[in-house]
Short mmCIF file of C-alpha atoms in Angstrom, two decimals:
data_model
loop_
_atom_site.label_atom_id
_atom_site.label_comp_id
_atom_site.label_asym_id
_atom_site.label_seq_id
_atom_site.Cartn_x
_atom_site.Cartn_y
_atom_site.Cartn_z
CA UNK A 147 -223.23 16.30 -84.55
CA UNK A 148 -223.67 13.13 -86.08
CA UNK A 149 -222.90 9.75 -84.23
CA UNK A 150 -222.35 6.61 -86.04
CA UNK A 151 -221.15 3.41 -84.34
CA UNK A 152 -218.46 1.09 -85.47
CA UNK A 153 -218.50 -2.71 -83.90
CA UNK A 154 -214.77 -3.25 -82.14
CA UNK A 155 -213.70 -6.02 -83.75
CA UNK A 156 -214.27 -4.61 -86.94
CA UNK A 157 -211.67 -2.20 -86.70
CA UNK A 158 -208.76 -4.01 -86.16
CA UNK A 159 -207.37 -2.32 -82.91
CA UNK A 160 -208.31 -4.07 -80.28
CA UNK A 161 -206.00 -7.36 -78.90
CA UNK A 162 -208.24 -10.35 -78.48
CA UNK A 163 -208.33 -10.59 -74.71
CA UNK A 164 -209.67 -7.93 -74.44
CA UNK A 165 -212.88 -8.13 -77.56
CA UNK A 166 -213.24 -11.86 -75.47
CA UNK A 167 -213.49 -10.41 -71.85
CA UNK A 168 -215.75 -7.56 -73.30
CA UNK A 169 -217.69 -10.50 -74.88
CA UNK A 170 -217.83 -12.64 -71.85
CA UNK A 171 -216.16 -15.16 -73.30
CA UNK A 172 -216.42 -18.42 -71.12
CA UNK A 173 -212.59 -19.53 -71.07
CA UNK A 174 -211.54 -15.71 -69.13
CA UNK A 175 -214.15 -16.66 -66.51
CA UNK A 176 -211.72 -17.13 -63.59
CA UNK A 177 -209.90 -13.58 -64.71
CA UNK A 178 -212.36 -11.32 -62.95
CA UNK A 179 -214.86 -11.20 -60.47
CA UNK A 180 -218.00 -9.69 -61.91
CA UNK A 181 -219.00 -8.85 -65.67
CA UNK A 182 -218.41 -5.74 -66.96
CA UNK A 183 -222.41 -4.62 -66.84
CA UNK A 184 -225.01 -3.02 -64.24
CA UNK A 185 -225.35 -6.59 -63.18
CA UNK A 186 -221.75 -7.06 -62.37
CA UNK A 187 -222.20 -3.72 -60.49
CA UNK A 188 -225.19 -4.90 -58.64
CA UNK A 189 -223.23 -8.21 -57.52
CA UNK A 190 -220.01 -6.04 -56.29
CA UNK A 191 -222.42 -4.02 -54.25
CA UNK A 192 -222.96 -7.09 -52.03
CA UNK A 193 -219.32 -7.56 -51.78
CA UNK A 194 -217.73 -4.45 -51.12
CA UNK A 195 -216.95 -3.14 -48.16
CA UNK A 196 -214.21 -0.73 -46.46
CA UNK A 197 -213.48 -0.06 -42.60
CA UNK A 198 -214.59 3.23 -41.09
CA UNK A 199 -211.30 4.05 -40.70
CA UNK A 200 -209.95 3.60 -44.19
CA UNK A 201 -212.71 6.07 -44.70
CA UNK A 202 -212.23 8.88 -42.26
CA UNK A 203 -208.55 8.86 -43.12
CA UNK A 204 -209.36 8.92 -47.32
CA UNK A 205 -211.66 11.98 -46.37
CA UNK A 206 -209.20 13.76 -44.27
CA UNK A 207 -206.46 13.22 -47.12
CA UNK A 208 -208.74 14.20 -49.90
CA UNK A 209 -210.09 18.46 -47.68
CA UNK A 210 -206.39 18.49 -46.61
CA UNK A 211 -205.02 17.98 -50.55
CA UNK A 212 -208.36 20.10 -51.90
CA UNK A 213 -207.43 23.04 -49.41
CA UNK A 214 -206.84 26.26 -50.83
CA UNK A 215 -208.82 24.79 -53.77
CA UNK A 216 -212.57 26.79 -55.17
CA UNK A 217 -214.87 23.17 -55.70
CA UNK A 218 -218.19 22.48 -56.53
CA UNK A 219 -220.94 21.69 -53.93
CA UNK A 220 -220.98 18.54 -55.33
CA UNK A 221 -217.40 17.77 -54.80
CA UNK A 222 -217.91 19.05 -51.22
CA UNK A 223 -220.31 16.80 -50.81
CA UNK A 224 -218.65 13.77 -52.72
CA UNK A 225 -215.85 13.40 -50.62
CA UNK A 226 -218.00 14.17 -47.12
CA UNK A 227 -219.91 10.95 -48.92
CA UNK A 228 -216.85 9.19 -48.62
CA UNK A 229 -217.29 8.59 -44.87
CA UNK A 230 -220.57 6.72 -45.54
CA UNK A 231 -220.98 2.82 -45.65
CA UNK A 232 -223.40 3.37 -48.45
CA UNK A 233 -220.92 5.33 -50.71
CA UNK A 234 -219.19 3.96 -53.35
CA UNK A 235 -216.53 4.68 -55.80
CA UNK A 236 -215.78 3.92 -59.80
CA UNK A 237 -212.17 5.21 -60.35
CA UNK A 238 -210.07 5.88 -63.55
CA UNK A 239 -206.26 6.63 -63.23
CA UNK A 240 -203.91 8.17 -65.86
CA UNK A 241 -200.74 9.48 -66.32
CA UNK A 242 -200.22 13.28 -65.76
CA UNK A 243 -199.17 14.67 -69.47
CA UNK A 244 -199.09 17.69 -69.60
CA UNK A 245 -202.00 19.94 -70.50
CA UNK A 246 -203.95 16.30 -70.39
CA UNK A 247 -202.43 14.72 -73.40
CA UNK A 248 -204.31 12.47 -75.27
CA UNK A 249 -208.10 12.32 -75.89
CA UNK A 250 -208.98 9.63 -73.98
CA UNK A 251 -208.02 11.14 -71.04
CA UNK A 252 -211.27 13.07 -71.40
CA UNK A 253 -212.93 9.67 -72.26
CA UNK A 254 -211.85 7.83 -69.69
CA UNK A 255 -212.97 10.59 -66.94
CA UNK A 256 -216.08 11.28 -68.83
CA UNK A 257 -217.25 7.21 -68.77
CA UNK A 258 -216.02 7.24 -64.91
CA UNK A 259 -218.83 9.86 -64.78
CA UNK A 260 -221.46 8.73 -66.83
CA UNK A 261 -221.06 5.06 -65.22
CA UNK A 262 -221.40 6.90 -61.73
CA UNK A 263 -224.85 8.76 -63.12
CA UNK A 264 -226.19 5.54 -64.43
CA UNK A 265 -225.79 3.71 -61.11
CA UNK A 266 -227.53 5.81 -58.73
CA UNK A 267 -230.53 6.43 -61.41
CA UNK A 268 -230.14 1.88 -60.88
CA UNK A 269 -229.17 2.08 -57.41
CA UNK A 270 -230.67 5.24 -55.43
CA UNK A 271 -230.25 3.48 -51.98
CA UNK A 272 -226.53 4.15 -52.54
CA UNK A 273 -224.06 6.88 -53.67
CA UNK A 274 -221.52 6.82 -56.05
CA UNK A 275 -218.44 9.19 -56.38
CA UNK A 276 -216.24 9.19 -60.15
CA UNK A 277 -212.43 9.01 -58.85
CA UNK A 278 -209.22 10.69 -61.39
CA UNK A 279 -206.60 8.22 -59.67
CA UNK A 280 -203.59 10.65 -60.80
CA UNK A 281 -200.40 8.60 -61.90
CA UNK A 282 -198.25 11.60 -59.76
CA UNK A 283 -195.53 8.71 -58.43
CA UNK A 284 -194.83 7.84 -61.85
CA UNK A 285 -191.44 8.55 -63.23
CA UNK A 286 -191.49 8.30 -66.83
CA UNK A 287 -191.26 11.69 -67.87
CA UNK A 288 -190.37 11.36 -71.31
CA UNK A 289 -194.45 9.87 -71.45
CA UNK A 290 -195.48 13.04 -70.32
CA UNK A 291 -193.36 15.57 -71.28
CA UNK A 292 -195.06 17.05 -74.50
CA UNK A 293 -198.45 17.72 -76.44
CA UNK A 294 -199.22 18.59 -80.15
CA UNK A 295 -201.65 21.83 -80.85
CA UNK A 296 -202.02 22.77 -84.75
CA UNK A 297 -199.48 19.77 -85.51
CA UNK A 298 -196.95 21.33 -83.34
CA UNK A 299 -194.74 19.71 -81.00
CA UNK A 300 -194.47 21.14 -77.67
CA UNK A 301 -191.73 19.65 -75.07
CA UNK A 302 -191.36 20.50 -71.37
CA UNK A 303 -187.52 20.77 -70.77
CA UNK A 304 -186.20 20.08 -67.18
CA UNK A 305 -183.78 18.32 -65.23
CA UNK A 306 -186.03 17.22 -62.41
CA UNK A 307 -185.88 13.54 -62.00
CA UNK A 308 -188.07 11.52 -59.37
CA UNK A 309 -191.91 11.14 -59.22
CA UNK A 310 -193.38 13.50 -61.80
CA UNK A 311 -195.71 14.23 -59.58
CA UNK A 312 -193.57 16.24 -57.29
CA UNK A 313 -191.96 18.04 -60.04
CA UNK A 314 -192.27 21.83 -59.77
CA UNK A 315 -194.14 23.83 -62.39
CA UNK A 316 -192.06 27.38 -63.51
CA UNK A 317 -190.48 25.87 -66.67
CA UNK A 318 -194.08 24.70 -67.87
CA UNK A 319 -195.84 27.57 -67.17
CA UNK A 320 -193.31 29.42 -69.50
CA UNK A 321 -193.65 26.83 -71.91
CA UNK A 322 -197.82 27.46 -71.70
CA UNK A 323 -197.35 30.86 -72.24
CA UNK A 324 -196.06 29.60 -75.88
CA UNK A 325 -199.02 27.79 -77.06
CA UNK A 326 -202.03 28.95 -79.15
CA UNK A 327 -205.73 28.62 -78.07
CA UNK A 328 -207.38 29.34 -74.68
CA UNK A 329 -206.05 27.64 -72.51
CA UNK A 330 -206.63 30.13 -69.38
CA UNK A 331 -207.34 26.87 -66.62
CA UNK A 332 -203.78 25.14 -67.76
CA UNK A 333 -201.95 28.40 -67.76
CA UNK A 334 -203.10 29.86 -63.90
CA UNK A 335 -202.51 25.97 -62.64
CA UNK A 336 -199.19 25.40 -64.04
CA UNK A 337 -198.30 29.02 -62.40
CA UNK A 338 -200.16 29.03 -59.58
CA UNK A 339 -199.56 25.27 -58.37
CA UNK A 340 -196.84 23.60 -55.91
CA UNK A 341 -196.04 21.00 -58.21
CA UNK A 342 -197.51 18.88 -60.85
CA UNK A 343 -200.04 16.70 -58.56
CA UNK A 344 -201.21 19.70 -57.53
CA UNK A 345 -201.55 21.58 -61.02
CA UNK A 346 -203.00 18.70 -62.55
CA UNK A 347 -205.80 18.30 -59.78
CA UNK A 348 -206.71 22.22 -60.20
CA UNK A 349 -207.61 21.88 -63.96
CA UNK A 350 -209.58 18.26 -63.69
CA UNK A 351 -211.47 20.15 -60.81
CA UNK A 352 -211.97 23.28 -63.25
CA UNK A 353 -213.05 21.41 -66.24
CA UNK A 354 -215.10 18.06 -64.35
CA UNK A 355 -215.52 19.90 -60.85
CA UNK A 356 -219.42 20.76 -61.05
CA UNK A 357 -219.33 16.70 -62.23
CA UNK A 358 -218.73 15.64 -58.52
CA UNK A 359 -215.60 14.41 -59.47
CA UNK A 360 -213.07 13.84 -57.21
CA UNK A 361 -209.20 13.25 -57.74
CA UNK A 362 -206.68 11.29 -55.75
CA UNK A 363 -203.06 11.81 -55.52
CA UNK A 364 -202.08 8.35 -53.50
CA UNK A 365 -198.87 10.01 -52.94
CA UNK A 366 -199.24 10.28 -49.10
CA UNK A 367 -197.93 9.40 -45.53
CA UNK A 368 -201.21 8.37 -44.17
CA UNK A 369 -202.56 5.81 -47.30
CA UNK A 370 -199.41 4.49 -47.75
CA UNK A 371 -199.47 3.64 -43.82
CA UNK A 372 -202.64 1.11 -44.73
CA UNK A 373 -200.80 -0.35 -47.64
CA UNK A 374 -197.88 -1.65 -45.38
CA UNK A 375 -198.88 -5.58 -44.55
CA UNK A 376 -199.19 -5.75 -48.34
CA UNK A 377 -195.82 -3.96 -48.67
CA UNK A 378 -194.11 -5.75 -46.03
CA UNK A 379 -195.72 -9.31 -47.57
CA UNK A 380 -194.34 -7.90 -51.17
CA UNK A 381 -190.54 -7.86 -49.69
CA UNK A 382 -190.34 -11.24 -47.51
CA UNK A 383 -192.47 -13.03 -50.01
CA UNK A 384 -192.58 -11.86 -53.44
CA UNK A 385 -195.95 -12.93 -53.30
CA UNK A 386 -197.34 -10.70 -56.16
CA UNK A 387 -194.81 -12.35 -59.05
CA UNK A 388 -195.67 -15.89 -57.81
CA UNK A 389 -199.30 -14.88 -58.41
CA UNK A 390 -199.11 -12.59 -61.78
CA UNK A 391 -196.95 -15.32 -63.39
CA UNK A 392 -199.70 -18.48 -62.31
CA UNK A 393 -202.01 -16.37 -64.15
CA UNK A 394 -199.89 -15.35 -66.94
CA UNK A 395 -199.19 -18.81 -67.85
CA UNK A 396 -202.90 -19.91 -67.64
CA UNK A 397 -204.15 -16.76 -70.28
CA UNK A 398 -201.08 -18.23 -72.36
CA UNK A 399 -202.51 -21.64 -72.02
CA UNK A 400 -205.69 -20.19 -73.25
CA UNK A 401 -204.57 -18.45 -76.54
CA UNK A 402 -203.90 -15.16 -75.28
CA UNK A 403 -200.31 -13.34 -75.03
CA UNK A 404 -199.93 -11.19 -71.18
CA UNK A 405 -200.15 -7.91 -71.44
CA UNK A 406 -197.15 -7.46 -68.32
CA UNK A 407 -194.20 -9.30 -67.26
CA UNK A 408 -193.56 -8.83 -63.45
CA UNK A 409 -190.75 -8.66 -61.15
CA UNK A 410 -189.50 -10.19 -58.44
CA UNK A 411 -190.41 -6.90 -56.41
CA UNK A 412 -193.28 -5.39 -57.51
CA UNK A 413 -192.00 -1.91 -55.49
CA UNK A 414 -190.06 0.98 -55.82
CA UNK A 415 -187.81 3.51 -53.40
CA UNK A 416 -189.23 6.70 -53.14
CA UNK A 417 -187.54 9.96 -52.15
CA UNK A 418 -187.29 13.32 -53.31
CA UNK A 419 -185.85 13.22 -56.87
CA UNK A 420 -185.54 9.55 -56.59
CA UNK A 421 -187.94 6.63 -57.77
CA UNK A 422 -185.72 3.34 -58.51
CA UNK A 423 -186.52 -0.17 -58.02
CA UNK A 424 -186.02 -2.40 -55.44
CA UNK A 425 -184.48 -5.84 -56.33
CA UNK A 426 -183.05 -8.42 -53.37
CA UNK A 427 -179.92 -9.78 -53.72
CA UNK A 428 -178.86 -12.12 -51.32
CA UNK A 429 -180.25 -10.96 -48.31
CA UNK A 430 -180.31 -7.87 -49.26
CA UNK A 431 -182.28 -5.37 -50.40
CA UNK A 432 -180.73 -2.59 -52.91
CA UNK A 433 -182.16 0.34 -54.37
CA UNK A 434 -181.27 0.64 -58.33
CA UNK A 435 -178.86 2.60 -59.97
CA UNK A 436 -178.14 4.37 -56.29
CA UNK A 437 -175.38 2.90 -53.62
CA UNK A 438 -178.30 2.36 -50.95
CA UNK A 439 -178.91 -1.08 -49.95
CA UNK A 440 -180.69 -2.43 -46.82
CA UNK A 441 -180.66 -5.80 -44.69
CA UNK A 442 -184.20 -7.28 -43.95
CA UNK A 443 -184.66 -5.50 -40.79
CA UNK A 444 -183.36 -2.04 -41.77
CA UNK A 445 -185.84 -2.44 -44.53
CA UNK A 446 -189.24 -3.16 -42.79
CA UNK A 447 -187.76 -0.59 -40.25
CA UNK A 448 -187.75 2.07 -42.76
CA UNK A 449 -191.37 0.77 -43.89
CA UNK A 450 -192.74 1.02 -40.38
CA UNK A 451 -191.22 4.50 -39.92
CA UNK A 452 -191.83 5.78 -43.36
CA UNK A 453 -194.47 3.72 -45.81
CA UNK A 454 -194.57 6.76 -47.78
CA UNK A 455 -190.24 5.97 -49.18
CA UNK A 456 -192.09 2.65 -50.94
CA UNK A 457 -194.03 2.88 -54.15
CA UNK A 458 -196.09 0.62 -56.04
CA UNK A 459 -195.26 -0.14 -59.68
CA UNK A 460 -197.91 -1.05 -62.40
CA UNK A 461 -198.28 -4.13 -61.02
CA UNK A 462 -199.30 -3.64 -57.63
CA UNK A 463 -200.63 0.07 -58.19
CA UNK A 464 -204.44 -1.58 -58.26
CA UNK A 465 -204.10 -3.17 -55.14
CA UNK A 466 -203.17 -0.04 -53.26
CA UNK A 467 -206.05 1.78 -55.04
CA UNK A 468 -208.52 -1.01 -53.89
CA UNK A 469 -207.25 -0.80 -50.30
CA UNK A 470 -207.65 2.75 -49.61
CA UNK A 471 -210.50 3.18 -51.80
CA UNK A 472 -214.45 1.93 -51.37
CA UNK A 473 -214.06 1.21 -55.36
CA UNK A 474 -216.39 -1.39 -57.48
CA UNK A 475 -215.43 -0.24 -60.70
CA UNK A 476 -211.81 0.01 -63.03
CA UNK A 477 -212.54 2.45 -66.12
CA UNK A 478 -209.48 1.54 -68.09
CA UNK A 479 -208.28 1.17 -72.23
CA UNK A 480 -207.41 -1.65 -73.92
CA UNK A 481 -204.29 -2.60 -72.91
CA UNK A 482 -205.19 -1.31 -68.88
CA UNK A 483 -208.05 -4.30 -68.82
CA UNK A 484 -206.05 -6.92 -70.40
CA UNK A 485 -203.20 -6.58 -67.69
CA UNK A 486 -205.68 -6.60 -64.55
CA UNK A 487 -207.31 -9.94 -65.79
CA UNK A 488 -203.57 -11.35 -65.19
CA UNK A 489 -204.06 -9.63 -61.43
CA UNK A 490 -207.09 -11.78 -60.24
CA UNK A 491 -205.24 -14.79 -58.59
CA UNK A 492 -202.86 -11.74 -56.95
CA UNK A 493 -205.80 -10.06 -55.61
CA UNK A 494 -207.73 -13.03 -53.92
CA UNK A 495 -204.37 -13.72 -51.97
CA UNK A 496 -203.84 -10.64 -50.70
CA UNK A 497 -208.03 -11.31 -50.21
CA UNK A 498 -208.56 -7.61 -51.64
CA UNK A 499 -211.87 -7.28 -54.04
CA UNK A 500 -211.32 -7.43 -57.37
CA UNK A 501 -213.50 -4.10 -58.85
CA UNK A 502 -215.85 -4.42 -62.24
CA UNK A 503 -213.65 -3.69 -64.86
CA UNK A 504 -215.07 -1.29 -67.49
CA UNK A 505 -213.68 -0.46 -71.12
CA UNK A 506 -213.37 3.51 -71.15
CA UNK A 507 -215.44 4.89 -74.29
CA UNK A 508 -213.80 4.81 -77.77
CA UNK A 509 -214.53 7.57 -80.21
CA UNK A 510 -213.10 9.35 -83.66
CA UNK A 511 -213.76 12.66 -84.78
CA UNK A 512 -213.95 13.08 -88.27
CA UNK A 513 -214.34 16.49 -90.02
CA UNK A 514 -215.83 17.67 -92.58
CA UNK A 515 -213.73 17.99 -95.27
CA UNK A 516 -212.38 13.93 -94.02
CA UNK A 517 -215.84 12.94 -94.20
CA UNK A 518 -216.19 14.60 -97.91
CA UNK A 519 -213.38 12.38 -98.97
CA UNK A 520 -214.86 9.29 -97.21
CA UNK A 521 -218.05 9.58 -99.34
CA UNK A 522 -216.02 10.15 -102.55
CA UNK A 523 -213.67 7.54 -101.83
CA UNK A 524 -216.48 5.21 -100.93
CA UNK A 525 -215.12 4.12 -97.93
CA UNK A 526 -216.83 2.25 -94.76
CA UNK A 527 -216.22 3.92 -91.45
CA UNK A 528 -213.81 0.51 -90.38
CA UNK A 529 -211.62 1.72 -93.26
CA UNK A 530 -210.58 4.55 -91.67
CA UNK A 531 -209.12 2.25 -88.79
CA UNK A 532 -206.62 0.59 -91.57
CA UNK A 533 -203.06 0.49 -92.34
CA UNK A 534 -202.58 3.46 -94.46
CA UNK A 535 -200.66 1.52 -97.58
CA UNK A 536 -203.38 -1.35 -96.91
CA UNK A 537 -206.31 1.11 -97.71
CA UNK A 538 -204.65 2.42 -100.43
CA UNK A 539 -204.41 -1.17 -102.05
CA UNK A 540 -207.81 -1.62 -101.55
CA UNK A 541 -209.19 1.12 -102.90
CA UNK A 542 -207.32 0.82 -105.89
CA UNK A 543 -208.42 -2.90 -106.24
CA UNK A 544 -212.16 -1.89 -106.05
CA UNK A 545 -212.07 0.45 -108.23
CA UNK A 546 -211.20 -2.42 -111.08
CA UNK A 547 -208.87 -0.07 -113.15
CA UNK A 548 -211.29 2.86 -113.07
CA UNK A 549 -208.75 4.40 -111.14
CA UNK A 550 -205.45 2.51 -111.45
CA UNK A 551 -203.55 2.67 -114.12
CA UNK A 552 -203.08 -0.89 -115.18
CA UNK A 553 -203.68 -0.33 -119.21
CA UNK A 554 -200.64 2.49 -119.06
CA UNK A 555 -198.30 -0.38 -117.56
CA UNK A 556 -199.13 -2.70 -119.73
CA UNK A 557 -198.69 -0.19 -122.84
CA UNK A 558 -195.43 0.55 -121.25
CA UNK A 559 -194.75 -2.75 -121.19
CA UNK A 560 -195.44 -3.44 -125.02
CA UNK A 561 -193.20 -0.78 -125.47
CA UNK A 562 -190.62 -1.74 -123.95
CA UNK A 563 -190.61 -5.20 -125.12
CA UNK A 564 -189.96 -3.61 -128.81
CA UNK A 565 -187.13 -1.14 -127.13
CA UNK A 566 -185.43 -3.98 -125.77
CA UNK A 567 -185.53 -6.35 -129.29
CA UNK A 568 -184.22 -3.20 -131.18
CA UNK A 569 -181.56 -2.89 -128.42
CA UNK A 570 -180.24 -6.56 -128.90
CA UNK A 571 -179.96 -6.27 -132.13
CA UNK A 572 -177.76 -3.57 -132.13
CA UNK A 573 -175.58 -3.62 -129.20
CA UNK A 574 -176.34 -6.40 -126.73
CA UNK A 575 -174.89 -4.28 -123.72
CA UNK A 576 -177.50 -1.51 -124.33
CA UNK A 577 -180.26 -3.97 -122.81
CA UNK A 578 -179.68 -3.70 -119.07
CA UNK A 579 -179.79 0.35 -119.60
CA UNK A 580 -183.36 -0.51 -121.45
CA UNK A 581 -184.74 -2.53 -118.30
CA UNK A 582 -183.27 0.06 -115.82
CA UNK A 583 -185.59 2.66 -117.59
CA UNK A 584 -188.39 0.33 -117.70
CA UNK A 585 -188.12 -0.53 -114.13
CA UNK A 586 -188.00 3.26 -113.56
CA UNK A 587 -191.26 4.01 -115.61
CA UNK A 588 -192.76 1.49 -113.59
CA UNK A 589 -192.34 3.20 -110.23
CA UNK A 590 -193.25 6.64 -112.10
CA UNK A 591 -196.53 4.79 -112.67
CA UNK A 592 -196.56 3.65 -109.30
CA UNK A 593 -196.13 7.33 -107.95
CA UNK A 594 -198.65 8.80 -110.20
CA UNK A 595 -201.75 6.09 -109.19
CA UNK A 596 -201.03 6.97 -105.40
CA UNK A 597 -201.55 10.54 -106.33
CA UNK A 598 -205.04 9.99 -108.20
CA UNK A 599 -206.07 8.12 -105.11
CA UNK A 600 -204.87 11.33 -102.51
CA UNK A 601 -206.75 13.79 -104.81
#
């Protein structure tokens, strides 16, 4: 296989934030903590640390979610790591569509990965584990409710509301059954698994298991329990808005348009087929769309009992990863890195580390028979990053009438000009009947010159 490279800001999909934080530009400085390089790594190392106890309790989450589970030695021995002051994590996090979903899910596991390889060749006095952070509280199932195989559309029908990742699997192992290719490892999790969480983290570990990966459904009792002071601080204070909106209005100050807007409380409720936001009104605190409501001390009641009822939303999702996690690096896309450089000032009150953050790898496949028509169109690899019409414009430009049709119009034109004098001078009313069939040949033309540039 051939690789070619194609500089970012030559194709036209990337937001400027994040081509200037990738670029170390100078005026996103104060955004982040350490530059996205082995360097910035190297610093972080100094930084980071986690308690013993975070750690004991992330290891006895991770065997007691893995039971039942064939892994690799090196998962084994990745999450026994774990318990070690000299272990280290980079993490990644997506949503869980179904049967993966887009590409760069792959990519964004597979730089998690590579990232982790490169830093202990750099770093061999320490270890360093790749993390799948699985999105399994998320409740936007109409994200992840369907794939495309062979440019068909495949949905996953249910009414199961709630966290996703609690939703049970029968209706989509049915629906697997109905799509083409081999797809034996999402077939016998989808049928075999509790839920989705749990079918989701059977097929990462059968396609990246021998990796040493290691996945993370934060959907638990016992990490939730170390999230609570920034919980409880999130519900009397609202701290996390006051802080996201100071830095929102500093990147606007700076050119750049936020990525996220957030709320007054950054949380949701959590139950079973339930996952609605909490907003306070007065002095008290209502759940969304339901009849529950709570006064202050009902509420942090319920936390103190229960931490696992209160779920982070986009916003404060990092911070809970960095708390029960021994993380340095963020592997995220585009849009991912250009809403945690609005999270910096939020992180340094809740005095949490801010992790490296690192673009996930980009890449295009193009096949043969697309590459054949690249050469004969003598396109540049950015053109295939274009706005369809746009390209077509272009090419037709270049080619300086060797392919457009510009001496036909203009014959059809001439014609038409002597059409229309013979038509006024024998019944005036016949002449907007001429220019409706010019106007008509025109687009005919128009029609025909897009075809020529398909073939």
């Amino acid at each position: 296989m051939r690789v070619e490279k194609v500089a970012l800001d030559k194709t036209g999909s990337f937001s400027r934030i994040f081509l200037d934080y990738i670029a170390s530009e100078p005026k996103l400085a104060h955004t982040h903590s350490f530059e996205p390089s082995v360097q910035g790594f190297e610093k972080a190392l100094s930084y980071r640390k986690l308690s013993a106890a975070h750690r004991n309790t992330l290891v006895s989450v991770l065997k007691e979610q893995y039971e039942g589970i064939t892994i690799s030695e090196s998962v084994e021995e990745n999450i026994n790591l774990l318990k070690e002051q000299n272990t280290f994590t980079v993490t990644t996090g997506h949503q869980l569509n179904i049967f993966t979903g887009p590409l760069f899910f792959i990519y964004k596991i597979v730089t998690t990965i590579n990232i982790c390889r490169e830093l202990a060749e750099k770093f061999p006095e320490y270890k360093f584990v790749p993390v799948y952070w699985m999105a399994s509280e998320d409740h936007d199932f109409e994200e992840i409710n369907h794939t495309y195989v062979d440019g068909g559309k495949f949905v996953w029908e249910t009414e199961q509301t709630g966290a996703v990742g609690r939703f049970t699997t029968e209706e989509l192992a049915v629906l697997a059954d109905t799509i083409p290719g081999k797809i034996e490892a999402f077939k016998k999790a989808y049928a075999e698994s509790e839920n989705l969480a749990d079918a989701a983290r059977n097929y990462v570990n059968e396609l990246f298991g021998d990796t040493g990966l290691v996945v993370v459904d934060a959907d638990h009792q016992e990490l939730k329990a170390e999230f609570k002071s920034i919980i409880k601080a999130e519900l009397l204070n609202q701290s996390a808005f006051k802080k996201v909106t100071e830095r929102s209005e500093f990147l606007i100050k700076k050119g750049y348009k936020p990525q996220l807007n957030p709320r007054g409380i950054n949380l949701f409720y959590l139950a079973e087929g339930l996952r609605a936001r909490i907003e306070k009104v007065g002095e008290v605190y209502e759940i969304v769309d339901t009849e529950l409501s709570f006064s202050k001390d009902e509420i942090l009641a319920l936390l103190d009992e229960h931490p696992e009822r209160f779920s982070p939303n986009v916003i404060l999702r990092p911070v809970y990863q960095e708390v029960i996690l021994p993380n340095l690096g963020y592997v995220g896309g585009p849009a991912e890195l250009a809403y945690w450089l609005q999270f910096k000032e939020m992180f340094d009150f809740f005095k949490i580390d801010f992790p490296v953050l690192m673009p996930r790898s980009f890449g295009l496949y193009v096949n043969r028979n697309a590459q054949r028509k690249e050469k004969k169109l003598g396109l540049a690899h950015e053109d295939l990053f274009a706005d369809l019409d746009a390209l077509k414009k272009k090419y037709v430009h270049s080619m300086n009438g060797k392919l457009g049709l510009d001496k036909e119009r203009a014959d059809v034109e001439k014609l038409y000009k002597s059409i229309h004098k013979l038509a006024h001078k024998i019944d005036v009313t016949l002449e907007d009947h001429v220019q409706a069939q010019y106007t008509k040949h025109q687009q005919c033309l128009d029609r025909i010159e897009l075809k020529l540039v398909k073939a």
